[in-house]
Amino acid sequence: MIDVPKQLFIGGTWVDAVDGATMPVDDPATGEVVCHVADGGTKDAQLAVEAAVRVQDEWAATAPRARSEILRRAYDIIVARTDELALLMTTEMGKPLAEARGEVAYAAEFFRWFSEEAVRVEGGFGTLPDGRNRMLLMRRPVGPCLLVTPWNFPLAMGTRKIGPAIAAGCTMVLKPAPQTPLSSLALAEILREAGLPDGVLNVVTTSKPGEVVEPLLRGGRIRKLSFTGSTQVGKLLLEQSAEQVVRTSMELGGNAPFIVFADADLDKAVDGAMVAKMRNMGEACTAANRFFVHRDVAEEFGARLAARMSALRVGPGTEPGVDVGPLIDESGRRKVERLVEDAVQRGACVLAGGETPTGPGSFYPPTVLSRVSPDSDLMGTEIFGPVAAILTFDDEDEVVRRANDTEWGLVGYVFTESLDRALRVSERLEAGMVGLNTGLVSNPAAPFGGVKQSGLGREGGRVGIDEFLDYKYVAVPVS
Ligand code: NAP
């Protein structure tokens, strides 16, 4: 495994927490401690914000081309170190190496994309309708940002925020999830190597998120919060952001419907289901959570999906040929076990998996449940594990109503060979994104995000940088 710094990154320097505290990082495949990293507290976070505030004006004044080239160099370094970064990620998070390599490529793309966007920030100029005034529109960075990221995509959730913040000219403090700090620390070192000036990015790893984050949001110096994580924590941070009217972007949880109509190409639908369900062992906000399959094809779809899921190899992500790694930790596994037990008690049939293996590591087998009762707990909970829950439906209106019957609205998947139906259902789904005959929507060039309680704002795409920019309108009378 590559040797990454294990300290806090503040003002361009690697430092211990002021009280010297450290926290362990575990390998979820073995449950063993891999290393310790600094465990920052309130004082460290204040120092990080001070560093970010100190260089904000200078950084905002840096030429867009210079900011762009830093991102481009960082992209090149990440790509060159794909194997090392993938191994680091697999060790702290569990996903199989092939998937970790995929995430490294996905993460790097955000830097390449935003290196291209950094030099295309446009304002505007025009005459107002009254003819007596002109309007000058400027774009300005929002200011120092706080970035809070989850453990499931340790590198990509960082680059998806850091990329546009750098491109827009914002400084930042990053607080990664405590389960997966190493990928973020490696990223900070890569950006330093790529020439990022001291203080622009500061990283505070901590096991005390509330203690570290709340004073920053209430302190009046952070101007923007970009958060990816659960809806529950997102709501809390929105409340805390209200006091100082901190601008927020929220990428929260999901409860994705995966709809298979009777006219669907079942090969495509099963392929799509494997991706939408099994990417990241099901530990993705975009994971298909509720499979609605038309009654006429439900049995065949279930049988084919169960065969594909049963053929997957479960094991430590570092072993060759492994398709499914461990879940992030024991509590993640217990949650999945409980949801499956509840569904079975309410009448679900187990078509594949469903038995927790013995031995070390938080493994759970790929599982397919059919005849799931709509009142099962997993219908209203992010499963965050490799469990496909199949329900049946009879007509389009009914399935759209049931798919939308959730407080979340991140993504939906629709499988049909009818163009009319595909477009109609895509329009009617209450979701920020739709996968049409595909199980994968994520792409750095597309706006990622949800509606309802899945979040506010978009990451990636042409609009991703807007989240880190303000408009300034200057009124200029025509003399
Ligand atoms: P989480 O528990 O909400 O944690 C996310 C981040 O918030 C972590 O860094 C966490 O640190 C921190 N946090 C927790 N409590 C906090 C508090 N009181 N104040 C400040 N920060 C706090 O979510 P998770 O379990 O890591 O990630 C899974 C969730 O993320 C799922 O709901 C998933 O759908 C969502 N997600 C959404 C997207 C998207 O783009 N929409 C992408 C990926 C994941 P601690 O771990 O120390 O609590």
Short mmCIF file of C-alpha atoms and ligand atoms in Angstrom, two decimals:
data_model
loop_
_atom_site.label_atom_id
_atom_site.label_comp_id
_atom_site.label_asym_id
_atom_site.label_seq_id
_atom_site.Cartn_x
_atom_site.Cartn_y
_atom_site.Cartn_z
CA MET A 1 0.00 0.00 0.00
CA ILE A 2 1.29 3.50 -0.80
CA ASP A 3 2.60 5.54 2.04
CA VAL A 4 0.25 8.49 2.52
CA PRO A 5 0.62 11.21 5.15
CA LYS A 6 -1.42 10.39 8.27
CA GLN A 7 -1.65 13.93 9.64
CA LEU A 8 -3.92 16.90 9.14
CA PHE A 9 -3.19 19.12 6.13
CA ILE A 10 -3.43 22.75 7.22
CA GLY A 11 -2.00 25.77 5.43
CA GLY A 12 0.09 23.52 3.16
CA THR A 13 1.75 21.68 6.05
CA TRP A 14 1.19 18.20 7.45
CA VAL A 15 0.59 18.54 11.20
CA ASP A 16 -0.58 16.42 14.14
CA ALA A 17 -3.85 17.25 15.88
CA VAL A 18 -3.14 19.90 18.53
CA ASP A 19 -3.98 17.43 21.29
CA GLY A 20 -2.00 14.65 19.54
CA ALA A 21 -5.10 12.45 19.14
CA THR A 22 -5.21 9.72 16.49
CA MET A 23 -7.90 7.34 15.26
CA PRO A 24 -7.68 3.88 13.70
CA VAL A 25 -8.48 3.01 10.09
CA ASP A 26 -9.82 -0.55 9.64
CA ASP A 27 -9.74 -2.95 6.72
CA PRO A 28 -13.39 -4.10 6.42
CA ALA A 29 -12.27 -7.39 4.83
CA THR A 30 -10.46 -8.44 8.00
CA GLY A 31 -11.68 -6.07 10.70
CA GLU A 32 -8.04 -5.33 11.48
CA VAL A 33 -6.53 -1.90 12.03
CA VAL A 34 -4.46 -0.82 9.02
CA CYS A 35 -2.99 2.39 10.46
CA HIS A 36 -3.83 5.43 12.57
CA VAL A 37 -4.46 8.95 11.30
CA ALA A 38 -4.73 12.27 13.12
CA ASP A 39 -8.05 12.79 14.88
CA GLY A 40 -8.69 16.53 14.59
CA GLY A 41 -10.84 18.56 16.96
CA THR A 42 -12.41 22.00 17.19
CA LYS A 43 -9.09 23.83 17.48
CA ASP A 44 -7.65 22.07 14.42
CA ALA A 45 -10.76 22.92 12.41
CA GLN A 46 -10.44 26.59 13.41
CA LEU A 47 -6.83 26.60 12.25
CA ALA A 48 -7.89 25.04 8.96
CA VAL A 49 -10.56 27.70 8.40
CA GLU A 50 -8.12 30.47 9.26
CA ALA A 51 -5.71 29.07 6.65
CA ALA A 52 -8.49 28.96 4.04
CA VAL A 53 -9.72 32.48 4.86
CA ARG A 54 -6.17 33.88 4.78
CA VAL A 55 -5.55 32.95 1.14
CA GLN A 56 -9.09 33.34 -0.25
CA ASP A 57 -8.59 36.75 -1.91
CA GLU A 58 -5.24 35.85 -3.41
CA TRP A 59 -6.58 32.56 -4.71
CA ALA A 60 -9.66 34.24 -6.23
CA ALA A 61 -7.30 36.58 -8.07
CA THR A 62 -5.23 33.73 -9.54
CA ALA A 63 -5.53 33.42 -13.30
CA PRO A 64 -8.20 30.88 -14.30
CA ARG A 65 -5.63 29.22 -16.58
CA ALA A 66 -3.31 28.69 -13.61
CA ARG A 67 -6.12 27.08 -11.60
CA SER A 68 -7.05 25.00 -14.60
CA GLU A 69 -3.53 23.70 -15.05
CA ILE A 70 -3.22 22.66 -11.41
CA LEU A 71 -6.34 20.51 -11.86
CA ARG A 72 -5.02 19.09 -15.12
CA ARG A 73 -1.69 18.18 -13.51
CA ALA A 74 -3.51 16.55 -10.60
CA TYR A 75 -5.61 14.59 -13.12
CA ASP A 76 -2.44 13.30 -14.77
CA ILE A 77 -0.90 12.29 -11.44
CA ILE A 78 -4.04 10.46 -10.33
CA VAL A 79 -4.22 8.54 -13.62
CA ALA A 80 -0.52 7.64 -13.40
CA ARG A 81 -1.07 6.32 -9.85
CA THR A 82 -4.28 4.43 -10.56
CA ASP A 83 -3.12 1.09 -9.18
CA GLU A 84 -1.69 2.52 -5.96
CA LEU A 85 -4.76 4.65 -5.27
CA ALA A 86 -7.07 1.74 -6.05
CA LEU A 87 -5.27 -0.49 -3.56
CA LEU A 88 -5.43 2.23 -0.91
CA MET A 89 -9.18 2.62 -1.47
CA THR A 90 -9.85 -1.11 -1.41
CA THR A 91 -7.91 -1.43 1.82
CA GLU A 92 -9.88 1.21 3.69
CA MET A 93 -13.28 0.76 2.04
CA GLY A 94 -13.52 -2.83 0.81
CA LYS A 95 -14.61 -2.53 -2.84
CA PRO A 96 -12.93 -4.96 -5.26
CA LEU A 97 -9.79 -3.65 -6.95
CA ALA A 98 -11.40 -3.52 -10.40
CA GLU A 99 -14.15 -1.28 -9.03
CA ALA A 100 -11.63 0.82 -7.15
CA ARG A 101 -9.71 1.37 -10.41
CA GLY A 102 -13.00 2.43 -11.98
CA GLU A 103 -13.55 4.92 -9.19
CA VAL A 104 -10.04 6.33 -9.60
CA ALA A 105 -10.79 6.98 -13.29
CA TYR A 106 -14.19 8.51 -12.42
CA ALA A 107 -12.63 10.67 -9.69
CA ALA A 108 -9.83 11.88 -11.96
CA GLU A 109 -12.37 12.87 -14.63
CA PHE A 110 -13.87 15.49 -12.31
CA PHE A 111 -10.48 17.22 -12.24
CA ARG A 112 -10.13 17.04 -16.02
CA TRP A 113 -13.70 18.28 -16.51
CA PHE A 114 -13.31 21.20 -14.11
CA SER A 115 -9.86 22.06 -15.48
CA GLU A 116 -11.78 22.67 -18.71
CA GLU A 117 -14.57 24.60 -16.98
CA ALA A 118 -12.21 26.86 -15.00
CA VAL A 119 -11.42 28.92 -18.10
CA ARG A 120 -15.04 29.17 -19.31
CA VAL A 121 -16.71 31.10 -16.48
CA GLU A 122 -18.73 33.78 -18.21
CA GLY A 123 -20.47 36.90 -16.96
CA GLY A 124 -22.67 39.11 -19.10
CA PHE A 125 -23.39 42.57 -20.39
CA GLY A 126 -26.58 44.09 -21.75
CA THR A 127 -28.95 47.00 -21.94
CA LEU A 128 -31.93 46.76 -19.59
CA PRO A 129 -35.46 46.95 -21.04
CA ASP A 130 -35.91 50.60 -20.02
CA GLY A 131 -32.99 51.57 -22.31
CA ARG A 132 -31.61 53.89 -19.63
CA ASN A 133 -29.47 51.36 -17.81
CA ARG A 134 -26.86 48.79 -18.65
CA MET A 135 -26.30 45.60 -16.70
CA LEU A 136 -22.85 44.18 -16.05
CA LEU A 137 -22.85 40.63 -14.64
CA MET A 138 -19.76 39.37 -12.85
CA ARG A 139 -19.13 35.89 -11.45
CA ARG A 140 -17.29 35.73 -8.13
CA PRO A 141 -16.20 32.72 -6.03
CA VAL A 142 -18.52 32.26 -3.03
CA GLY A 143 -15.57 32.20 -0.63
CA PRO A 144 -14.16 29.65 1.80
CA CYS A 145 -16.05 26.34 1.57
CA LEU A 146 -16.58 23.41 3.89
CA LEU A 147 -16.72 20.06 2.09
CA VAL A 148 -18.05 17.02 3.96
CA THR A 149 -17.83 13.64 2.23
CA PRO A 150 -19.04 10.06 2.88
CA TRP A 151 -17.09 6.80 2.85
CA ASN A 152 -18.71 5.00 -0.08
CA PHE A 153 -16.81 6.76 -2.90
CA PRO A 154 -13.80 8.04 -0.95
CA LEU A 155 -11.93 9.60 -3.88
CA ALA A 156 -14.71 10.64 -6.27
CA MET A 157 -16.85 12.40 -3.66
CA GLY A 158 -13.75 14.49 -2.87
CA THR A 159 -12.82 15.39 -6.46
CA ARG A 160 -16.47 16.13 -7.34
CA LYS A 161 -16.34 18.98 -4.79
CA ILE A 162 -12.67 20.01 -4.83
CA GLY A 163 -12.58 20.22 -8.65
CA PRO A 164 -15.26 22.90 -9.04
CA ALA A 165 -14.13 24.74 -5.90
CA ILE A 166 -10.60 25.08 -7.32
CA ALA A 167 -11.95 26.00 -10.75
CA ALA A 168 -14.17 28.72 -9.26
CA GLY A 169 -11.42 30.18 -7.08
CA CYS A 170 -12.68 29.06 -3.66
CA THR A 171 -10.52 27.91 -0.77
CA MET A 172 -11.75 25.01 1.32
CA VAL A 173 -11.68 22.74 4.34
CA LEU A 174 -12.40 19.08 3.59
CA LYS A 175 -13.73 16.73 6.26
CA PRO A 176 -13.73 13.19 4.90
CA ALA A 177 -15.53 10.26 6.51
CA PRO A 178 -13.50 8.67 9.34
CA GLN A 179 -13.76 5.17 7.80
CA THR A 180 -11.92 6.30 4.63
CA PRO A 181 -9.54 9.17 5.35
CA LEU A 182 -6.57 7.77 3.42
CA SER A 183 -7.90 8.48 -0.08
CA SER A 184 -8.50 12.13 0.88
CA LEU A 185 -5.05 12.46 2.41
CA ALA A 186 -3.51 11.00 -0.76
CA LEU A 187 -5.53 13.50 -2.79
CA ALA A 188 -4.26 16.44 -0.74
CA GLU A 189 -0.68 15.32 -1.32
CA ILE A 190 -1.33 14.96 -5.07
CA LEU A 191 -2.77 18.49 -5.26
CA ARG A 192 0.25 19.82 -3.37
CA GLU A 193 2.51 18.12 -5.91
CA ALA A 194 0.40 19.57 -8.71
CA GLY A 195 1.18 23.06 -7.40
CA LEU A 196 -1.92 23.98 -5.37
CA PRO A 197 -0.89 26.96 -3.21
CA ASP A 198 -0.72 26.52 0.55
CA GLY A 199 -4.00 27.01 2.38
CA VAL A 200 -6.31 26.55 -0.64
CA LEU A 201 -7.18 22.99 0.44
CA ASN A 202 -7.08 21.97 4.09
CA VAL A 203 -8.01 18.50 5.28
CA VAL A 204 -9.23 17.70 8.79
CA THR A 205 -9.76 14.02 9.53
CA THR A 206 -11.82 13.45 12.64
CA SER A 207 -13.94 10.98 14.55
CA LYS A 208 -15.91 13.89 16.08
CA PRO A 209 -17.87 15.30 13.12
CA GLY A 210 -20.38 17.31 15.13
CA GLU A 211 -17.71 18.93 17.27
CA VAL A 212 -15.67 19.91 14.23
CA VAL A 213 -18.36 20.92 11.73
CA GLU A 214 -20.96 22.80 13.78
CA PRO A 215 -18.66 25.62 15.02
CA LEU A 216 -17.45 26.12 11.46
CA LEU A 217 -20.99 26.50 10.12
CA ARG A 218 -21.97 28.83 12.95
CA GLY A 219 -18.67 30.74 12.95
CA GLY A 220 -19.44 33.17 10.13
CA ARG A 221 -16.33 32.59 8.03
CA ILE A 222 -17.42 29.59 5.96
CA ARG A 223 -19.58 30.85 3.08
CA LYS A 224 -20.55 27.55 1.52
CA LEU A 225 -21.22 23.98 2.63
CA SER A 226 -21.09 21.15 0.11
CA PHE A 227 -22.25 17.95 1.77
CA THR A 228 -22.66 14.38 0.53
CA GLY A 229 -24.15 11.91 2.95
CA SER A 230 -27.38 10.79 4.52
CA THR A 231 -30.58 12.84 4.45
CA GLN A 232 -30.69 12.73 8.25
CA VAL A 233 -27.28 14.39 8.68
CA GLY A 234 -27.97 16.70 5.73
CA LYS A 235 -31.05 18.10 7.47
CA LEU A 236 -29.07 18.74 10.63
CA LEU A 237 -26.39 20.61 8.69
CA LEU A 238 -29.04 22.66 6.86
CA GLU A 239 -30.33 23.79 10.25
CA GLN A 240 -26.83 24.68 11.39
CA SER A 241 -26.16 26.52 8.10
CA ALA A 242 -29.27 28.65 8.57
CA GLU A 243 -27.80 30.71 11.40
CA GLN A 244 -25.19 32.41 9.18
CA VAL A 245 -27.14 31.83 5.94
CA VAL A 246 -24.36 29.61 4.61
CA ARG A 247 -25.00 28.60 1.00
CA THR A 248 -25.51 24.84 0.71
CA SER A 249 -25.29 22.00 -1.80
CA MET A 250 -26.73 18.75 -0.54
CA GLU A 251 -26.20 15.35 -2.16
CA LEU A 252 -28.29 13.13 0.08
CA GLY A 253 -29.76 9.66 0.17
CA GLY A 254 -31.88 7.84 -2.37
CA ASN A 255 -34.49 5.10 -2.68
CA ALA A 256 -34.25 4.37 -6.39
CA PRO A 257 -37.05 2.55 -8.17
CA PHE A 258 -35.98 0.15 -10.94
CA ILE A 259 -38.95 -0.39 -13.24
CA VAL A 260 -39.12 -3.25 -15.75
CA PHE A 261 -42.11 -3.09 -18.12
CA ALA A 262 -43.48 -6.19 -19.86
CA ASP A 263 -42.09 -4.94 -23.20
CA ALA A 264 -38.54 -4.55 -21.83
CA ASP A 265 -35.57 -6.35 -23.32
CA LEU A 266 -34.92 -8.66 -20.34
CA ASP A 267 -31.22 -9.11 -21.21
CA LYS A 268 -30.75 -5.35 -20.97
CA ALA A 269 -32.87 -5.19 -17.83
CA VAL A 270 -30.86 -7.88 -16.03
CA ASP A 271 -27.54 -6.31 -17.12
CA GLY A 272 -28.83 -2.94 -15.92
CA ALA A 273 -30.00 -4.43 -12.64
CA MET A 274 -26.57 -5.91 -11.96
CA VAL A 275 -24.96 -2.49 -12.33
CA ALA A 276 -27.68 -0.47 -10.59
CA LYS A 277 -27.75 -2.89 -7.66
CA MET A 278 -24.21 -4.23 -7.36
CA ARG A 279 -21.98 -1.23 -8.10
CA ASN A 280 -20.09 -0.68 -4.86
CA MET A 281 -21.77 -3.76 -3.26
CA GLY A 282 -25.03 -1.80 -3.25
CA GLU A 283 -23.46 0.90 -1.07
CA ALA A 284 -24.36 3.74 -3.42
CA CYS A 285 -26.91 6.53 -3.20
CA THR A 286 -27.86 5.59 -6.78
CA ALA A 287 -28.37 1.90 -5.92
CA ALA A 288 -31.64 0.38 -7.12
CA ASN A 289 -33.57 -0.10 -3.88
CA ARG A 290 -37.02 -1.20 -5.10
CA PHE A 291 -37.42 -3.39 -8.19
CA PHE A 292 -40.91 -3.02 -9.71
CA VAL A 293 -41.30 -5.70 -12.37
CA HIS A 294 -44.41 -6.21 -14.50
CA ARG A 295 -46.32 -9.28 -13.34
CA ASP A 296 -45.96 -10.99 -16.76
CA VAL A 297 -42.14 -11.00 -16.64
CA ALA A 298 -41.46 -10.95 -12.90
CA GLU A 299 -40.76 -14.65 -12.53
CA GLU A 300 -38.35 -14.80 -15.44
CA PHE A 301 -36.60 -11.57 -14.44
CA GLY A 302 -36.23 -12.82 -10.84
CA ALA A 303 -34.82 -16.19 -11.95
CA ARG A 304 -32.29 -14.60 -14.32
CA LEU A 305 -31.22 -12.00 -11.78
CA ALA A 306 -30.85 -14.66 -9.08
CA ALA A 307 -28.63 -16.76 -11.39
CA ARG A 308 -26.36 -13.79 -12.13
CA MET A 309 -26.20 -12.73 -8.47
CA SER A 310 -25.43 -16.28 -7.27
CA ALA A 311 -22.52 -16.51 -9.73
CA LEU A 312 -20.73 -13.51 -8.17
CA ARG A 313 -17.64 -14.25 -6.13
CA VAL A 314 -17.58 -12.73 -2.63
CA GLY A 315 -14.28 -12.10 -0.85
CA PRO A 316 -11.60 -9.57 0.09
CA GLY A 317 -11.45 -6.87 -2.57
CA THR A 318 -7.71 -7.35 -2.99
CA GLU A 319 -8.09 -10.97 -4.17
CA PRO A 320 -8.11 -11.52 -7.93
CA GLY A 321 -11.48 -12.47 -9.40
CA VAL A 322 -13.53 -11.14 -6.49
CA ASP A 323 -16.74 -9.34 -7.56
CA VAL A 324 -18.20 -8.41 -4.19
CA GLY A 325 -16.17 -7.10 -1.26
CA PRO A 326 -17.21 -6.64 2.37
CA LEU A 327 -19.68 -4.00 3.51
CA ILE A 328 -18.13 -0.99 5.20
CA ASP A 329 -18.46 -2.29 8.76
CA GLU A 330 -20.35 -4.57 11.09
CA SER A 331 -23.14 -2.07 11.70
CA GLY A 332 -23.69 -1.74 7.92
CA ARG A 333 -23.95 -5.52 7.68
CA ARG A 334 -26.33 -5.79 10.65
CA LYS A 335 -28.63 -3.24 9.03
CA VAL A 336 -28.80 -5.32 5.82
CA GLU A 337 -29.40 -8.54 7.82
CA ARG A 338 -32.26 -6.92 9.73
CA LEU A 339 -33.90 -5.62 6.54
CA VAL A 340 -33.77 -9.06 4.91
CA GLU A 341 -35.13 -10.78 8.04
CA ASP A 342 -38.00 -8.30 8.18
CA ALA A 343 -38.85 -8.81 4.47
CA VAL A 344 -38.80 -12.61 4.85
CA GLN A 345 -41.00 -12.43 7.95
CA ARG A 346 -43.49 -10.45 5.85
CA GLY A 347 -43.58 -13.16 3.19
CA ALA A 348 -40.67 -12.51 0.77
CA CYS A 349 -39.09 -15.54 -0.99
CA VAL A 350 -35.30 -15.78 -1.04
CA LEU A 351 -34.20 -16.55 -4.62
CA ALA A 352 -30.47 -16.13 -3.88
CA GLY A 353 -28.21 -15.39 -0.91
CA GLY A 354 -29.74 -14.26 2.35
CA GLU A 355 -27.35 -16.14 4.68
CA THR A 356 -24.67 -14.20 6.54
CA PRO A 357 -21.32 -16.00 6.20
CA THR A 358 -19.22 -16.82 9.24
CA GLY A 359 -15.63 -15.68 9.60
CA PRO A 360 -13.87 -12.33 9.68
CA GLY A 361 -14.89 -9.27 7.66
CA SER A 362 -18.30 -7.67 7.18
CA PHE A 363 -19.35 -9.75 4.15
CA TYR A 364 -22.93 -10.19 2.98
CA PRO A 365 -23.88 -12.33 -0.04
CA PRO A 366 -25.64 -11.04 -3.17
CA THR A 367 -29.31 -11.60 -2.37
CA VAL A 368 -32.51 -11.60 -4.41
CA LEU A 369 -35.92 -11.45 -2.75
CA SER A 370 -39.18 -11.85 -4.67
CA ARG A 371 -42.79 -11.24 -3.62
CA VAL A 372 -41.63 -8.54 -1.27
CA SER A 373 -44.46 -7.00 0.68
CA PRO A 374 -44.84 -3.23 0.12
CA ASP A 375 -44.91 -2.67 3.89
CA SER A 376 -41.44 -4.23 4.38
CA ASP A 377 -38.93 -1.95 6.10
CA LEU A 378 -36.58 -2.06 3.11
CA MET A 379 -39.12 -0.25 0.94
CA GLY A 380 -38.61 2.93 2.96
CA THR A 381 -34.94 2.51 3.91
CA GLU A 382 -31.73 2.77 1.89
CA ILE A 383 -30.62 -0.87 1.96
CA PHE A 384 -26.98 0.03 1.26
CA GLY A 385 -26.11 -3.59 0.58
CA PRO A 386 -26.27 -6.27 -2.16
CA VAL A 387 -29.98 -7.04 -1.80
CA ALA A 388 -32.45 -6.81 -4.71
CA ALA A 389 -36.07 -6.64 -3.55
CA ILE A 390 -38.62 -7.46 -6.26
CA LEU A 391 -42.28 -6.39 -6.25
CA THR A 392 -44.77 -6.76 -9.09
CA PHE A 393 -47.07 -4.24 -10.77
CA ASP A 394 -49.84 -4.30 -13.38
CA ASP A 395 -50.00 -0.93 -15.09
CA GLU A 396 -48.05 2.23 -15.80
CA ASP A 397 -50.03 4.67 -13.65
CA GLU A 398 -49.83 2.32 -10.71
CA VAL A 399 -46.05 1.84 -10.96
CA VAL A 400 -45.34 5.56 -11.38
CA ARG A 401 -47.45 6.30 -8.31
CA ARG A 402 -45.68 3.63 -6.26
CA ALA A 403 -42.22 4.64 -7.51
CA ASN A 404 -42.89 8.25 -6.48
CA ASP A 405 -44.31 7.25 -3.10
CA THR A 406 -41.14 8.10 -1.16
CA GLU A 407 -39.63 11.22 0.35
CA TRP A 408 -36.49 10.69 -1.78
CA GLY A 409 -35.96 11.53 -5.46
CA LEU A 410 -32.40 10.95 -6.57
CA VAL A 411 -32.60 8.53 -9.50
CA GLY A 412 -34.96 6.07 -11.16
CA TYR A 413 -34.33 3.34 -13.74
CA VAL A 414 -36.79 2.50 -16.51
CA PHE A 415 -36.62 -0.49 -18.86
CA THR A 416 -38.99 -0.56 -21.84
CA GLU A 417 -38.67 -0.85 -25.62
CA SER A 418 -41.43 1.73 -26.18
CA LEU A 419 -40.03 5.20 -26.86
CA ASP A 420 -43.30 6.88 -25.91
CA ARG A 421 -43.48 5.09 -22.61
CA ALA A 422 -39.78 5.67 -21.91
CA LEU A 423 -40.13 9.43 -22.30
CA ARG A 424 -43.51 9.61 -20.55
CA VAL A 425 -42.33 7.70 -17.48
CA SER A 426 -39.02 9.59 -17.38
CA GLU A 427 -41.00 12.83 -17.22
CA ARG A 428 -43.34 11.55 -14.53
CA LEU A 429 -40.73 10.10 -12.17
CA GLU A 430 -39.93 12.45 -9.29
CA ALA A 431 -36.17 12.12 -9.58
CA GLY A 432 -33.19 14.26 -10.47
CA MET A 433 -31.86 11.57 -12.82
CA VAL A 434 -33.25 8.68 -14.86
CA GLY A 435 -31.41 5.71 -16.33
CA LEU A 436 -33.30 4.68 -19.49
CA ASN A 437 -32.45 1.07 -20.34
CA THR A 438 -29.21 1.52 -18.40
CA GLY A 439 -28.18 0.93 -14.80
CA LEU A 440 -25.49 3.64 -14.72
CA VAL A 441 -26.12 7.39 -14.75
CA SER A 442 -23.02 8.85 -13.06
CA ASN A 443 -20.77 10.86 -15.37
CA PRO A 444 -18.66 13.93 -14.56
CA ALA A 445 -20.05 15.77 -17.59
CA ALA A 446 -23.67 15.35 -16.43
CA PRO A 447 -25.46 17.22 -13.61
CA PHE A 448 -25.74 14.80 -10.71
CA GLY A 449 -28.29 15.40 -7.97
CA GLY A 450 -31.75 14.83 -6.65
CA VAL A 451 -35.12 16.37 -5.89
CA LYS A 452 -37.28 16.14 -2.75
CA GLN A 453 -35.24 14.94 0.25
CA SER A 454 -32.40 13.68 -1.97
CA GLY A 455 -30.85 17.09 -2.01
CA LEU A 456 -30.29 20.59 -3.29
CA GLY A 457 -28.07 21.61 -6.19
CA ARG A 458 -26.11 19.62 -8.75
CA GLU A 459 -22.54 18.32 -8.98
CA GLY A 460 -20.68 17.86 -12.25
CA GLY A 461 -21.79 18.96 -15.69
CA ARG A 462 -21.78 22.56 -16.91
CA VAL A 463 -23.73 23.63 -13.81
CA GLY A 464 -21.39 22.02 -11.25
CA ILE A 465 -19.16 25.10 -11.02
CA ASP A 466 -22.18 27.39 -10.47
CA GLU A 467 -22.56 25.97 -6.97
CA PHE A 468 -19.25 27.66 -6.10
CA LEU A 469 -19.90 31.01 -7.82
CA ASP A 470 -22.06 34.01 -7.00
CA TYR A 471 -23.45 36.52 -9.48
CA LYS A 472 -22.69 40.18 -8.98
CA TYR A 473 -24.83 42.61 -10.94
CA VAL A 474 -23.45 46.09 -11.54
CA ALA A 475 -25.96 48.71 -12.68
CA VAL A 476 -24.47 51.18 -15.15
CA PRO A 477 -26.68 54.09 -16.25
CA VAL A 478 -26.50 55.07 -19.91
CA SER A 479 -25.20 58.62 -19.80
P1 NAP B 1 -23.49 10.13 6.84
O1 NAP B 1 -23.55 9.30 8.05
O2 NAP B 1 -24.53 11.17 6.63
O3 NAP B 1 -22.05 10.80 6.82
C1 NAP B 1 -21.61 11.63 5.77
C2 NAP B 1 -20.53 12.54 6.31
O4 NAP B 1 -21.12 13.41 7.29
C3 NAP B 1 -19.40 11.81 7.04
O5 NAP B 1 -18.20 12.51 6.79
C4 NAP B 1 -19.85 11.90 8.48
O6 NAP B 1 -18.85 11.70 9.42
C5 NAP B 1 -20.40 13.31 8.49
N1 NAP B 1 -21.26 13.57 9.63
C6 NAP B 1 -22.03 12.70 10.35
N2 NAP B 1 -22.66 13.33 11.35
C7 NAP B 1 -22.28 14.63 11.28
C8 NAP B 1 -22.58 15.80 12.05
N3 NAP B 1 -23.39 15.77 13.09
N4 NAP B 1 -22.01 16.96 11.69
C9 NAP B 1 -21.18 17.01 10.64
N5 NAP B 1 -20.84 15.96 9.87
C10 NAP B 1 -21.39 14.78 10.18
O7 NAP B 1 -23.48 9.24 5.51
P2 NAP B 1 -22.53 7.98 5.21
O8 NAP B 1 -23.07 6.82 5.95
O9 NAP B 1 -21.10 8.34 5.35
O10 NAP B 1 -22.79 7.82 3.65
C11 NAP B 1 -23.87 7.17 3.15
C12 NAP B 1 -24.97 8.16 2.79
O11 NAP B 1 -24.48 9.08 1.81
C13 NAP B 1 -26.15 7.48 2.14
O12 NAP B 1 -27.34 8.05 2.62
C14 NAP B 1 -25.97 7.79 0.66
O13 NAP B 1 -27.15 7.74 -0.08
C15 NAP B 1 -25.39 9.16 0.73
N6 NAP B 1 -24.67 9.48 -0.51
C16 NAP B 1 -25.23 10.37 -1.36
C17 NAP B 1 -24.59 10.67 -2.55
C18 NAP B 1 -25.21 11.66 -3.50
O14 NAP B 1 -24.49 12.13 -4.36
N7 NAP B 1 -26.49 11.97 -3.40
C19 NAP B 1 -23.38 10.07 -2.86
C20 NAP B 1 -22.83 9.16 -1.96
C21 NAP B 1 -23.49 8.88 -0.78
P3 NAP B 1 -19.00 10.42 10.45
O15 NAP B 1 -18.84 9.23 9.60
O16 NAP B 1 -17.93 10.63 11.44
O17 NAP B 1 -20.35 10.42 11.06
#
